Each structure stands twice: as structure tokens, then as C-alpha cells.
Coordinates of C-alpha atoms in Angstrom, one line a residue:
Chain Q
M23 CA -43.4 63.3 9.9
T24 CA -44.1 60.0 8.1
Y25 CA -44.6 57.6 11.0
A26 CA -44.5 59.6 14.2
A27 CA -48.0 61.0 13.7
P28 CA -49.9 57.8 13.0
L29 CA -48.0 56.0 15.8
A30 CA -49.0 58.7 18.2
Q31 CA -52.6 58.3 17.2
A32 CA -52.5 54.5 17.4
D33 CA -51.1 54.4 20.9
L34 CA -53.5 53.4 23.6
S35 CA -51.8 55.7 26.1
K36 CA -53.2 59.1 26.6
P37 CA -50.6 61.5 25.1
P38 CA -48.8 63.3 28.0
V39 CA -48.9 66.6 26.2
D40 CA -50.5 68.1 23.1
A41 CA -50.0 65.4 20.4
I42 CA -49.2 67.9 17.6
A43 CA -46.3 69.5 19.6
L44 CA -45.1 66.1 20.6
V45 CA -45.0 64.7 17.1
E46 CA -43.3 67.8 15.8
C47 CA -40.7 67.5 18.5
I48 CA -40.0 63.8 18.0
Q49 CA -39.5 64.4 14.3
A50 CA -37.3 67.4 14.9
C51 CA -35.1 65.4 17.3
F52 CA -34.6 62.5 14.8
D53 CA -34.0 65.0 11.9
C54 CA -31.5 67.0 13.9
A55 CA -29.7 63.8 14.9
Q56 CA -29.3 63.0 11.2
A57 CA -28.3 66.5 10.2
C58 CA -25.7 66.7 12.9
T59 CA -24.2 63.3 12.0
A60 CA -24.0 64.4 8.4
D61 CA -22.6 67.8 9.2
A62 CA -19.8 66.4 11.4
D63 CA -18.9 64.3 8.4
A64 CA -19.1 67.1 5.9
D65 CA -16.8 69.2 8.2
L66 CA -14.3 66.3 8.1
A67 CA -14.1 66.6 4.3
E68 CA -13.3 70.3 4.4
P69 CA -9.7 71.2 3.3
Q70 CA -9.5 73.5 6.4
V71 CA -10.7 70.8 8.8
Q72 CA -8.5 72.4 11.6
T73 CA -11.0 75.3 11.7
M74 CA -14.0 72.9 12.1
I75 CA -12.9 70.9 15.2
R76 CA -15.3 72.6 17.6
C77 CA -18.2 72.2 15.0
I78 CA -17.5 68.5 14.6
R79 CA -17.4 67.9 18.3
L80 CA -20.6 69.8 19.0
C81 CA -22.4 68.1 16.1
L82 CA -21.4 64.7 17.5
D83 CA -22.7 65.7 21.0
C84 CA -25.9 67.1 19.5
A85 CA -26.6 64.0 17.4
D86 CA -26.3 61.9 20.6
I87 CA -28.5 64.0 22.8
C88 CA -31.2 64.6 20.1
Q89 CA -31.3 60.9 19.5
A90 CA -31.8 60.1 23.2
T91 CA -34.4 62.8 23.5
G92 CA -36.3 61.7 20.4
R93 CA -36.4 58.1 21.7
I94 CA -37.6 59.2 25.2
L95 CA -40.4 61.3 23.7
S96 CA -41.4 58.5 21.4
R97 CA -42.4 56.5 24.6
Q98 CA -45.8 57.5 25.9
T99 CA -46.5 54.6 28.2
A100 CA -45.8 55.3 31.9
F101 CA -44.6 58.7 30.8
D102 CA -42.5 60.4 33.5
P103 CA -42.5 64.2 33.1
A104 CA -39.4 64.8 35.2
T105 CA -37.3 62.5 32.9
A106 CA -38.8 64.1 29.8
R107 CA -38.1 67.6 31.1
A108 CA -34.4 66.8 31.9
A109 CA -33.8 65.3 28.5
L110 CA -35.6 68.2 26.8
Q111 CA -33.5 70.8 28.7
A112 CA -30.3 69.0 27.8
C113 CA -31.5 69.0 24.1
V114 CA -32.3 72.7 24.1
Q115 CA -28.9 73.6 25.6
T116 CA -27.0 71.5 23.1
C117 CA -29.0 72.5 20.1
K118 CA -28.4 76.2 21.1
V119 CA -24.6 75.8 21.3
C120 CA -24.3 73.6 18.2
G121 CA -26.7 75.9 16.3
D122 CA -24.6 78.9 17.2
E123 CA -21.4 77.2 16.1
C124 CA -23.0 76.1 12.8
E125 CA -24.3 79.7 12.2
H126 CA -20.8 81.0 12.5
H127 CA -19.6 78.7 9.7
A128 CA -22.7 79.2 7.6
Q129 CA -21.9 82.9 7.6
H130 CA -18.5 81.9 6.0
G131 CA -20.3 80.1 3.2
F132 CA -20.5 76.5 4.5
A133 CA -23.9 75.2 3.1
H134 CA -23.8 72.0 5.2
C135 CA -23.5 74.1 8.3
Q136 CA -26.4 76.3 7.2
T137 CA -28.6 73.2 6.9
C138 CA -27.5 71.8 10.2
M139 CA -28.1 75.2 11.9
E140 CA -31.7 75.1 10.6
A141 CA -32.1 71.6 12.0
C142 CA -30.7 72.7 15.4
R143 CA -32.9 75.8 15.6
R144 CA -36.1 73.9 14.7
C145 CA -35.2 71.2 17.3
E146 CA -34.5 73.8 20.0
Q147 CA -37.9 75.5 19.3
A148 CA -39.8 72.2 19.2
C149 CA -38.2 71.1 22.5
N150 CA -39.1 74.4 24.1
A151 CA -42.7 74.1 22.9
V152 CA -43.0 70.7 24.6
L153 CA -41.3 71.9 27.7
S154 CA -43.9 74.7 28.1
L155 CA -46.7 72.1 27.9
L156 CA -45.3 69.5 30.4
P157 CA -47.2 69.1 33.6
A158 CA -45.3 70.5 36.6
Chain L
M14 CA -12.4 50.7 33.3
T15 CA -10.4 48.8 30.6
Y16 CA -10.0 51.4 27.9
A17 CA -11.4 54.7 29.3
A18 CA -8.4 55.3 31.5
P19 CA -5.6 54.8 28.9
L20 CA -7.5 56.7 26.3
A21 CA -7.9 59.6 28.7
Q22 CA -4.2 59.6 29.3
A23 CA -3.3 59.4 25.6
D24 CA -5.4 62.3 24.5
L25 CA -3.5 65.5 23.7
S26 CA -6.3 67.7 25.1
K27 CA -6.1 68.9 28.6
P28 CA -8.8 67.0 30.5
P29 CA -11.5 69.4 31.4
V30 CA -11.9 68.1 34.9
D31 CA -10.1 65.7 37.2
A32 CA -9.3 62.7 35.0
I33 CA -10.1 60.1 37.7
A34 CA -13.6 61.4 38.2
L35 CA -14.1 61.7 34.5
V36 CA -13.0 58.2 33.7
E37 CA -15.1 56.8 36.5
C38 CA -18.1 58.7 35.2
I39 CA -17.6 57.6 31.6
Q40 CA -17.4 54.0 32.7
A41 CA -20.4 54.3 35.0
C42 CA -22.5 55.7 32.1
F43 CA -21.6 52.9 29.7
D44 CA -22.1 50.2 32.4
C45 CA -25.5 51.7 33.3
A46 CA -26.6 51.8 29.7
Q47 CA -25.8 48.1 29.5
A48 CA -27.5 47.3 32.8
C49 CA -30.6 49.2 31.9
T50 CA -30.9 47.5 28.5
A51 CA -30.5 44.1 30.1
D52 CA -32.9 44.9 32.9
A53 CA -35.7 46.1 30.6
D54 CA -35.2 42.8 28.8
A55 CA -35.3 40.7 32.0
D56 CA -38.5 42.5 33.0
L57 CA -40.0 41.5 29.7
A58 CA -39.4 37.8 30.6
E59 CA -41.2 38.1 34.0
P60 CA -44.5 36.2 34.2
Q61 CA -46.0 39.3 35.8
V62 CA -44.8 41.7 33.0
Q63 CA -47.9 43.9 33.5
T64 CA -46.4 45.0 36.9
M65 CA -43.0 45.9 35.2
I66 CA -44.2 48.3 32.5
R67 CA -42.9 51.5 34.3
C68 CA -39.6 49.8 35.1
I69 CA -39.2 48.7 31.4
R70 CA -39.9 52.2 30.2
L71 CA -37.6 54.0 32.6
C72 CA -34.8 51.5 31.9
L73 CA -35.1 52.2 28.2
D74 CA -35.0 55.9 28.8
C75 CA -32.1 55.6 31.2
A76 CA -30.1 53.4 28.7
D77 CA -30.5 56.1 26.1
I78 CA -29.5 59.1 28.2
C79 CA -26.6 57.2 29.9
Q80 CA -25.2 56.3 26.5
A81 CA -25.5 59.9 25.2
T82 CA -23.8 61.2 28.3
G83 CA -21.0 58.6 28.2
R84 CA -20.3 59.5 24.6
I85 CA -20.3 63.2 25.3
L86 CA -17.9 62.9 28.2
S87 CA -15.7 60.6 26.2
R88 CA -15.0 63.7 24.0
Q89 CA -12.3 66.0 25.5
T90 CA -11.5 68.0 22.4
A91 CA -13.1 71.5 22.3
F92 CA -14.9 70.5 25.5
D93 CA -18.0 72.6 26.2
P94 CA -18.9 72.8 29.9
A95 CA -22.5 73.9 29.4
T96 CA -23.2 71.0 27.1
A97 CA -21.6 68.5 29.5
R98 CA -23.5 70.0 32.4
A99 CA -26.9 69.7 30.6
A100 CA -26.2 66.1 29.7
L101 CA -25.0 65.2 33.2
Q102 CA -28.0 66.8 34.8
A103 CA -30.4 64.8 32.6
C104 CA -28.4 61.7 33.4
V105 CA -28.6 62.3 37.2
Q106 CA -32.4 62.9 37.0
T107 CA -33.0 59.8 34.9
C108 CA -30.7 57.5 37.0
K109 CA -32.5 58.7 40.2
V110 CA -36.0 57.9 38.9
C111 CA -35.0 54.6 37.3
G112 CA -32.9 53.6 40.3
D113 CA -35.9 54.3 42.6
E114 CA -38.2 52.2 40.4
C115 CA -35.6 49.3 40.3
E116 CA -35.2 49.6 44.1
H117 CA -38.9 49.0 44.5
H118 CA -38.8 45.8 42.5
A119 CA -35.5 44.7 44.1
Q120 CA -37.3 44.8 47.5
H121 CA -39.8 42.3 46.0
G122 CA -37.0 39.9 45.1
F123 CA -36.1 40.8 41.5
A124 CA -32.4 40.2 41.4
H125 CA -32.0 41.8 38.0
C126 CA -33.6 45.0 39.3
Q127 CA -31.2 45.0 42.3
T128 CA -28.2 44.9 39.8
C129 CA -29.7 47.6 37.7
M130 CA -30.4 49.8 40.7
E131 CA -26.8 49.5 41.7
A132 CA -25.7 50.6 38.2
C133 CA -28.1 53.6 38.4
R134 CA -26.9 54.7 41.8
R135 CA -23.2 54.5 40.8
C136 CA -23.9 56.4 37.6
E137 CA -25.9 59.1 39.5
Q138 CA -23.1 59.5 42.0
A139 CA -20.4 59.6 39.3
C140 CA -22.3 62.2 37.3
N141 CA -22.8 64.4 40.4
A142 CA -19.0 64.1 41.1
V143 CA -18.2 65.4 37.7
L144 CA -20.9 68.1 37.9
S145 CA -19.3 69.5 41.1
L146 CA -15.9 69.7 39.3
L147 CA -17.1 71.4 36.0
P148 CA -16.0 75.0 35.5
A149 CA -18.8 77.5 35.9
Chain K
M8 CA -17.8 43.0 33.4
T9 CA -19.4 44.6 36.4
Y10 CA -23.2 44.2 35.6
A11 CA -23.4 42.0 32.5
A12 CA -22.6 38.8 34.4
P13 CA -25.0 39.2 37.3
L14 CA -27.7 40.4 34.9
A15 CA -27.2 37.4 32.6
Q16 CA -27.6 35.1 35.7
A17 CA -30.7 36.8 37.0
D18 CA -32.6 36.6 33.8
L19 CA -35.4 34.0 33.7
S20 CA -34.8 33.4 30.0
K21 CA -32.5 30.5 29.1
P22 CA -29.4 32.1 27.6
P23 CA -29.3 31.4 23.9
V24 CA -25.6 30.6 23.9
D25 CA -22.9 29.9 26.4
A26 CA -23.3 32.6 29.1
I27 CA -19.6 33.2 29.6
A28 CA -19.0 33.9 25.9
L29 CA -22.1 36.0 25.7
V30 CA -21.2 38.2 28.7
E31 CA -17.7 38.6 27.4
C32 CA -19.1 39.7 24.0
I33 CA -21.6 42.2 25.5
Q34 CA -18.8 43.8 27.6
A35 CA -16.4 43.9 24.6
C36 CA -19.1 45.6 22.5
F37 CA -19.8 48.3 25.0
D38 CA -16.0 48.8 25.8
C39 CA -15.2 49.1 22.1
A40 CA -18.1 51.6 21.6
Q41 CA -16.5 53.8 24.3
A42 CA -12.9 53.3 23.0
C43 CA -13.9 54.2 19.4
T44 CA -15.8 57.3 20.6
A45 CA -12.8 58.4 22.6
D46 CA -10.3 57.6 19.8
A47 CA -12.2 59.6 17.2
D48 CA -12.0 62.5 19.6
A49 CA -8.3 62.0 20.3
D50 CA -7.7 61.9 16.6
L51 CA -9.5 65.3 16.3
A52 CA -7.0 66.8 18.7
E53 CA -4.0 65.7 16.7
P54 CA -2.0 68.5 15.0
Q55 CA -2.0 66.4 11.8
V56 CA -5.7 65.8 11.9
Q57 CA -5.8 65.7 8.1
T58 CA -4.0 62.3 8.2
M59 CA -6.6 60.9 10.7
I60 CA -9.8 61.5 8.7
R61 CA -10.3 57.8 7.8
C62 CA -9.5 56.7 11.3
I63 CA -12.1 59.2 12.7
R64 CA -14.7 58.1 10.3
L65 CA -14.2 54.4 10.9
C66 CA -14.1 54.9 14.7
L67 CA -17.5 56.7 14.6
D68 CA -18.9 53.8 12.5
C69 CA -17.5 51.2 14.8
A70 CA -18.8 52.9 17.9
D71 CA -22.3 52.9 16.4
I72 CA -22.3 49.2 15.3
C73 CA -20.7 48.0 18.5
Q74 CA -23.3 49.8 20.5
A75 CA -26.2 48.3 18.5
T76 CA -24.7 44.9 18.8
G77 CA -24.0 45.2 22.5
R78 CA -27.6 46.2 23.1
I79 CA -29.1 43.4 20.9
L80 CA -27.0 40.8 22.7
S81 CA -28.0 42.2 26.0
R82 CA -31.6 41.0 25.2
Q83 CA -32.1 37.4 25.9
T84 CA -35.9 37.3 25.8
A85 CA -37.4 36.0 22.6
F86 CA -33.9 35.8 21.2
D87 CA -33.8 35.6 17.4
P88 CA -30.6 33.9 16.2
A89 CA -30.8 35.4 12.7
T90 CA -31.0 38.9 14.0
A91 CA -28.1 38.3 16.4
R92 CA -26.0 36.7 13.6
A93 CA -26.5 39.7 11.2
A94 CA -25.5 42.2 13.9
L95 CA -22.5 40.1 15.0
Q96 CA -21.3 39.8 11.4
A97 CA -21.5 43.5 10.8
C98 CA -19.7 44.1 14.1
V99 CA -16.9 41.7 13.1
Q100 CA -16.4 43.4 9.8
T101 CA -16.4 46.9 11.2
C102 CA -14.0 46.0 14.1
K103 CA -11.7 44.4 11.6
V104 CA -11.5 47.4 9.3
C105 CA -11.3 49.9 12.2
G106 CA -8.7 47.8 14.1
D107 CA -6.5 47.7 10.9
E108 CA -6.7 51.5 10.5
C109 CA -5.9 52.0 14.2
E110 CA -3.0 49.5 14.0
H111 CA -1.5 51.6 11.2
H112 CA -1.6 54.7 13.3
A113 CA -0.4 52.8 16.4
Q114 CA 2.7 51.8 14.5
H115 CA 3.4 55.5 14.0
G116 CA 3.3 56.1 17.8
F117 CA -0.3 57.1 18.5
A118 CA -1.1 55.6 21.9
H119 CA -4.8 56.3 21.7
C120 CA -5.0 54.3 18.4
Q121 CA -3.1 51.4 20.1
T122 CA -5.7 51.3 22.9
C123 CA -8.6 51.5 20.4
M124 CA -7.0 48.8 18.2
E125 CA -6.9 46.5 21.3
A126 CA -10.6 47.2 21.9
C127 CA -11.5 46.4 18.3
R128 CA -9.5 43.2 18.2
R129 CA -11.0 41.9 21.5
C130 CA -14.5 42.8 20.2
E131 CA -13.9 41.1 16.9
Q132 CA -12.8 37.9 18.6
A133 CA -15.6 38.0 21.2
C134 CA -18.2 38.4 18.4
N135 CA -16.6 35.5 16.4
A136 CA -16.8 33.4 19.5
V137 CA -20.5 34.0 19.9
L138 CA -21.1 33.5 16.2
S139 CA -19.6 30.1 16.3
L140 CA -22.0 29.1 19.2
L141 CA -25.2 30.4 17.6
P142 CA -27.8 27.8 16.6
A143 CA -28.1 27.5 12.8
Chain U
M5 CA -36.3 64.0 3.7
T6 CA -35.9 67.5 5.2
Y7 CA -32.2 67.7 5.8
A8 CA -30.6 64.6 4.3
A9 CA -31.0 65.8 0.7
P10 CA -29.4 69.3 1.1
L11 CA -26.7 67.9 3.3
A12 CA -25.8 65.2 0.7
Q13 CA -25.6 68.0 -1.9
A14 CA -23.5 70.3 0.3
D15 CA -20.9 67.7 1.1
L16 CA -17.6 68.0 -0.7
S17 CA -17.1 64.2 -0.8
K18 CA -18.2 62.4 -3.9
P19 CA -21.2 60.4 -2.9
P20 CA -20.2 56.8 -2.9
V21 CA -23.4 55.6 -4.6
D22 CA -26.4 57.3 -6.4
A23 CA -27.3 60.2 -4.1
I24 CA -31.1 59.8 -4.5
A25 CA -31.0 56.1 -3.3
L26 CA -28.6 57.1 -0.5
V27 CA -30.7 59.9 0.8
E28 CA -33.9 57.7 0.7
C29 CA -32.1 55.0 2.6
I30 CA -30.7 57.4 5.3
Q31 CA -34.2 58.8 5.8
A32 CA -35.8 55.3 5.8
C33 CA -33.3 54.2 8.5
F34 CA -34.0 57.1 10.8
D35 CA -37.8 56.9 10.3
C36 CA -37.7 53.2 11.0
A37 CA -35.7 53.7 14.2
Q38 CA -38.4 56.1 15.4
A39 CA -41.3 53.9 14.3
C40 CA -39.8 50.8 16.0
T41 CA -39.1 52.8 19.2
A42 CA -42.7 54.0 19.3
D43 CA -44.1 50.6 18.4
A44 CA -42.2 48.8 21.2
D45 CA -43.8 51.4 23.5
A46 CA -47.3 51.1 22.1
D47 CA -47.0 47.3 22.5
L48 CA -46.1 47.9 26.2
A49 CA -49.4 49.7 26.6
E50 CA -51.5 46.8 25.2
P51 CA -53.7 45.0 27.8
Q52 CA -52.4 41.7 26.3
V53 CA -48.8 42.7 26.6
Q54 CA -47.8 39.0 27.1
T55 CA -48.6 38.4 23.5
M56 CA -46.4 41.3 22.3
I57 CA -43.1 40.3 23.9
R58 CA -41.4 39.1 20.7
C59 CA -42.7 42.2 18.9
I60 CA -41.3 44.5 21.6
R61 CA -37.9 42.8 21.5
L62 CA -37.5 42.8 17.8
C63 CA -38.6 46.5 17.6
L64 CA -35.9 47.4 20.1
D65 CA -33.3 45.5 18.1
C66 CA -34.5 47.0 14.8
A67 CA -34.4 50.6 16.2
D68 CA -30.8 50.0 17.3
I69 CA -29.6 48.6 14.0
C70 CA -31.5 51.1 11.9
Q71 CA -30.0 53.9 13.8
A72 CA -26.5 52.6 13.5
T73 CA -27.0 52.1 9.7
G74 CA -28.5 55.5 9.2
R75 CA -25.6 57.1 10.9
I76 CA -23.0 55.1 9.0
L77 CA -24.7 56.0 5.7
S78 CA -24.8 59.6 6.7
R79 CA -21.0 59.6 6.6
Q80 CA -19.7 60.1 3.0
T81 CA -16.1 61.0 3.9
A82 CA -13.6 58.2 3.5
F83 CA -16.5 55.9 2.7
D84 CA -15.7 52.2 3.3
P85 CA -18.0 50.0 1.1
A86 CA -17.3 46.8 3.1
T87 CA -18.4 48.5 6.4
A88 CA -21.5 50.0 4.7
R89 CA -22.4 46.6 3.2
A90 CA -22.2 44.8 6.5
A91 CA -24.4 47.3 8.2
L92 CA -26.9 47.3 5.4
Q93 CA -27.1 43.5 5.4
A94 CA -27.7 43.5 9.1
C95 CA -30.4 46.2 8.7
V96 CA -32.1 44.2 5.9
Q97 CA -32.2 41.1 8.0
T98 CA -33.6 42.8 11.1
C99 CA -36.2 44.9 9.2
K100 CA -37.4 41.6 7.5
V101 CA -37.8 39.7 10.8
C102 CA -39.3 42.7 12.6
G103 CA -41.6 43.6 9.7
D104 CA -42.9 40.0 9.6
E105 CA -43.7 40.1 13.3
C106 CA -45.4 43.5 13.0
E107 CA -47.4 42.2 10.0
H108 CA -48.7 39.3 12.1
H109 CA -50.0 41.8 14.8
A110 CA -51.3 44.2 12.1
Q111 CA -53.5 41.4 10.8
H112 CA -55.0 41.2 14.3
G113 CA -55.9 44.9 14.2
F114 CA -53.0 46.6 15.9
A115 CA -52.7 49.9 14.0
H116 CA -49.3 50.8 15.5
C117 CA -47.9 47.5 14.3
Q118 CA -49.3 48.2 10.8
T119 CA -47.4 51.6 10.8
C120 CA -44.2 50.0 12.0
M121 CA -44.5 47.2 9.5
E122 CA -44.6 49.8 6.7
A123 CA -41.5 51.6 8.1
C124 CA -39.7 48.2 8.2
R125 CA -40.6 47.3 4.7
R126 CA -39.6 50.7 3.3
C127 CA -36.3 50.5 5.2
E128 CA -35.6 47.0 4.0
Q129 CA -36.2 48.0 0.4
A130 CA -34.1 51.2 0.6
C131 CA -31.2 49.2 2.1
N132 CA -31.5 46.6 -0.6
A133 CA -31.4 49.4 -3.2
V134 CA -28.2 50.8 -1.8
L135 CA -26.7 47.4 -1.5
S136 CA -27.2 46.8 -5.2
L137 CA -25.4 50.0 -6.0
L138 CA -22.3 49.6 -3.7
P139 CA -19.0 49.0 -5.4
A140 CA -17.8 45.4 -5.0

């Protein structure tokens, strides 16, 4: 949460939703994008890579949608609630599916999938928190 | 449509939806990401940039979500319909809002907004076409 | 080249380099980003995925750097030659390595790697063309 | 540094360079991508946006190249030093130019540019640290 918080405070725009929830969500999106990128790569290094194909694919998708959502939420000027809501809903859905897949592999002892699952769960929750605060 | 079509044919995976609609949608997403990036920049060069703030912001958002959606649809292996649907819905919503804003400026004679509006409309339609073909 | 050319013409900024070379390079970067994303995915679907690990990895890298370069070149306002040069050099290097890896698999009959190799070679050439035109 | 460190440890691949420097660089790249995205947006909200055009443009470029570099470094499997070096060099160059521009505005009292400058300087240093450790 190194830069998102001071940047949110420095911005002249009125934050569209509670600033604490927004900053947490932005950070969770960027962190999850990194975790999913790294987990797809760690899956590729597994001797049984054939069993990780769905995990790799979902991690790549999740990295892309988390990154787009994190960027969209980082913009507070001329904030458009409908656009934010659509991105957040896509992010929640993808983090859910990717988190479930990672949880499955975490239960079989893959530490990198455990870490990625935690990133997906946190991002899903943070997106849901902002969704509940968005103006209708 | 230079590489998306041959790549879709070469892939061993069964395409999850009609290949023609999918290829058109992938291309429309990448083209719209480029158009929105360039239009945000052209807006920045306008003497009356103050009147273009909302257009710049929405174009940046639209570039990000189109890019994520184009990447997600480019992946056919272990295709997850719910993930694809969520991304497509976010892309449709964002292209609609961004296309409306660009149309407003196009009517005031901004040629770059006219071009971007066309990219947004085509992408919105192509995403809706794939959405209608996705398995439930 | 659907939108890059009209957008380049509509922009008020003076194009920093020859517009035809610039438009070709922007399009080649976005096309290569798509081709590499799709090829990494097609590799994942191969029964012998173990032999495609390096190809997957380089395609993911190449998609990321091509996308960044295509976006940077799409911006003509307050153009910074040193930034453009650095991105173009990274793109040339990555397209070269990724194109070589794809060529290796194309020679073993992988059609998707043949298509991706062509995208990488075209992008490498287009980036070199713009590099040769950049002001010192 | 929430997920990058445990993911780096969990990966089966031998880290290509010192893991501490690598993790710091990955985190600095993702943080800088966020900071630059937010700063471009905060610039857009300034009453004197006309004076911030170059800052907006460089922040957008820097966000794109930092994100690509952060993703490339997050991949340790089949690591290619020449690809990593090219991305890192582009990132150093862009962070330098963007950090200088932000410093100029920070000196005129723009708190968001001060924050972004710090993110750029940290990212530039972290990339240089990894560059010095890469195998020739």
C-alpha cells in the first residue's frame, strides 16, 4: 500500500467511494495481478505441468482482468460508476474461479498455488467491498 | 485479422464458440485498445483539453478492458465460459460508455473521436455476438 | 491497420517520425501481442507441452513488451524519443528471441508457431524501421 | 512485498539472480505502474492541466513499461537474460525521464507528482540493481 494511499489523498478529485476501501482494492488488484503472473510461471516449472493447464490459463486471465481493474480504479477523475462496476464484477468472477482452482492445487501441496489463492481471495473480497459502496 | 484467424485454426483445442465470431471479437478488442490509446493521446493535444477530460479517462479505461478481454478470448485452452462472459460484459459496458462520449465529440468535429467511436461500436457489437453464442 | 492510420492523421501533433512507418509499427506491435498470447495458449494445448515451456514463456514476455511498445508509439503528444527508443530496442530484442524459438517449433510442424514467428519477424522489422528514423 | 516473496520461494526454478533484489524489483515495477497510472489521472484533475501534458504522457508510458517489466521478471522458468536485460534497460530509461518530469512538478507543490517521483526513483534503482546481477 506504498503509493496508492498517498496518491488517493493527493488527488484533487473527490474520491468516488470510501478512500480506505478503494485504496485496499487497488492494491489487492495489483498484488493479485503479480501473484497470478508468478503462479502461472511456477505451474509451468512443475514436472506434472499437464495437470496444471487449467490453473495456468485461469491465472493468465486473472492477471489481465485484475490489472485492468486496478488501473480503472486508480483513476478518480470523471469517475464513471457503471464502468467501475462492470470491471469489478468481472474481477470478482475471475478471482473466484481462479482462487478455486488454486485452492484445489494448494490442497495437493503446491505452495505457490496457496499464495496465489490468498491473493485471489483478498482481491475478490476487496472488489466486493467497493461494489457495495458504489453509487447506483 | 492478420494472425488471429490462422492461430484460431492451428490451435488443437476445440473453439468454444463459432470461430468466425471469436476471431472478429479478438481483433475488435485489440483494435479498440489501440484506437482508445491513440484517442486519449489526441485529446491531450487539443487546445481545449479541459473539455476532453472525461473522454481521455474513458478511453484509458476502455483500452485497458479491451486489452484484457482480447487476451482472455485469445486463450482457447481450458476455456471457462463464466470468466469469458464476465470480461465480455465489462467490455460491452465500457465500449458503450466510451463510444457515447466519443460520439459527442465527433459531432463537434473531432475526427479522432469519430474513429475511436467506430472502434468502440464495432467492439461492443462483436462482444455481444460472442456473448450470445457462449454456453450457459 | 483499421484505426491506427486515420488516428495518426487526425492527431494535431506533428508525427515524430514518418507516419507510414509509425502506423505500420503500431499495428505490428498490437498484432504480435495478440499472436504471442494465442501461441502461448496453443502451446499449452499440445500433448508434448513439456517441450514447449520456453516457447510459452517467451511468448508471454513478447506479448507484454509488444503491447507496451504499441501503446507508447500510439502516443504522439509530447513525444519523447529516448523513451520510444528504449521501448523499441526492448521490443526488437524480445521479438528476435521469441521469433527464433517459434521458428524452431515451426520447423517441427507446429502451425501456430509458424504464424507467431511471422508476427514476431514483422514486428522486429517494423520496430527497427522506426528506430532508424528516430531523432538522435 | 506481500506475494512476490513467498512466490519466489515456492517456485521450483532456480532464481536467475539474487532473490531479494529480484523480489524488490518486481514489487517496485508493479508499485510504479500503479503510481504512474494514478498520477496521470491526478494531473488530469488539475485546473492547469495544460501544463501537465508531458507529465501525463510520460506517466502513461512509464505505467506500461513498468507493468511489462514486472510481469517479465515475475517469470523465472526458462529465464532469458537478454530479454530481461532489454526490458530492464527500457524501464530504467523511462523511470528516469518520468521521474525527472514528476520532480519538476513536485518542486511546484504537486504532492501526487512527489509520490510518483519516489515510485519512479525506487523502480529505476531496483532495475539497475537487477541489471548489475544478470549473467552476461
